[in-house]
């Protein structure tokens, strides 16, 4: 029996017949079928039949190999209408002390390390924890926005730090536009921030002035001023690396450098201390020779949608007793996208509304996803090509093929997903909302 809400219970209770009401009242007073039969001038089998019908109305069924439905019915009324239940039955079944209501963190941004709402997907985390301890390893985490890349990275870093690894963490969104105006400025910014985070003296200017070329000079700097200086394992975590894809010259040189650093870990002892973690939202669309790309080596991790079992687990953590039918109803609208699923469960826990009520206006500017959807719509106004491409996708009855770079950029938003025939909206929520916006 899936736990029903108070509203669902009241709706069923109001609709039972007068006869069922009379039988139920006496049943909850602790009277047995023969006594109920005698008082109500009913045949004993009619009494039993009415109680069975009441159980069915409330979704109470016997468990396999046991006759439990009457006990479960009493427990339901102990929870929602204890005044109808006699003292003896209250004592026997115990007036339920509701599980303390959790104060939930709002499902936005990174899932905290101590959160009850981080869902591990298969062996992914365990595999990453093993990889980060391997000398010279590289982990590549790919997923659209709001799929959990940073939440996973935080857990990998925590695991590495329990082994006393040093950490440098750079997010390319933190770099000002000016940094990308010149290749020397970019590499200076990159190396300076490494030294700064490790609290090392930064001598990068001396290296960049050398004659070996920018990649050779940076490699010398990193080996001498970083790896040899700290002489212990170092995790270099690079977030939103696809920000540099817009700057072709920088991207080509920087990605070649990362690949050469990875290759060096296989040849030189001191370089074995380097572990790299790369986070990106889309496939690379910068032209690079196969043997110069960092995106075809190392350990690939592609974050997927939550499974039905993941969502059942997450619902339980939100103090919701769900069965697969409710999971299927939610997934029909939002798929298994972590942020969208968590937002729905948060509101179900927080408001005591039913799933039907929560989903009623989701694809509008007044629903629970309004800020998320409005943010996407506002971003699309800045990129006319992406906006036109999304319009084509949401109005199409089947998968759409787009020019490759445009397709990669649209995939990075998380609004669409890819299959063997092209791309489609990621979920029904996005199709419904954006169809309305484009029609307005």
XYZ file of N, CA and C in Angstrom, residues 393-399 431:
24
model
N 13.032 22.180 -33.139
C 12.996 20.897 -32.427
C 11.661 20.690 -31.695
N 11.177 21.721 -30.993
C 9.969 21.518 -30.167
C 8.718 21.381 -31.010
N 8.724 21.924 -32.213
C 7.541 21.801 -33.073
C 7.569 20.537 -33.935
N 8.713 19.869 -33.982
C 8.844 18.679 -34.840
C 8.187 17.456 -34.202
N 7.651 16.587 -35.027
C 7.024 15.352 -34.545
C 8.034 14.235 -34.365
N 9.239 14.423 -34.890
C 10.276 13.391 -34.777
C 11.632 14.072 -34.556
N 12.679 13.269 -34.484
C 14.019 13.804 -34.235
C 14.451 14.752 -35.347
N 9.047 20.752 -24.100
C 8.277 20.868 -25.348
C 7.054 21.755 -25.115
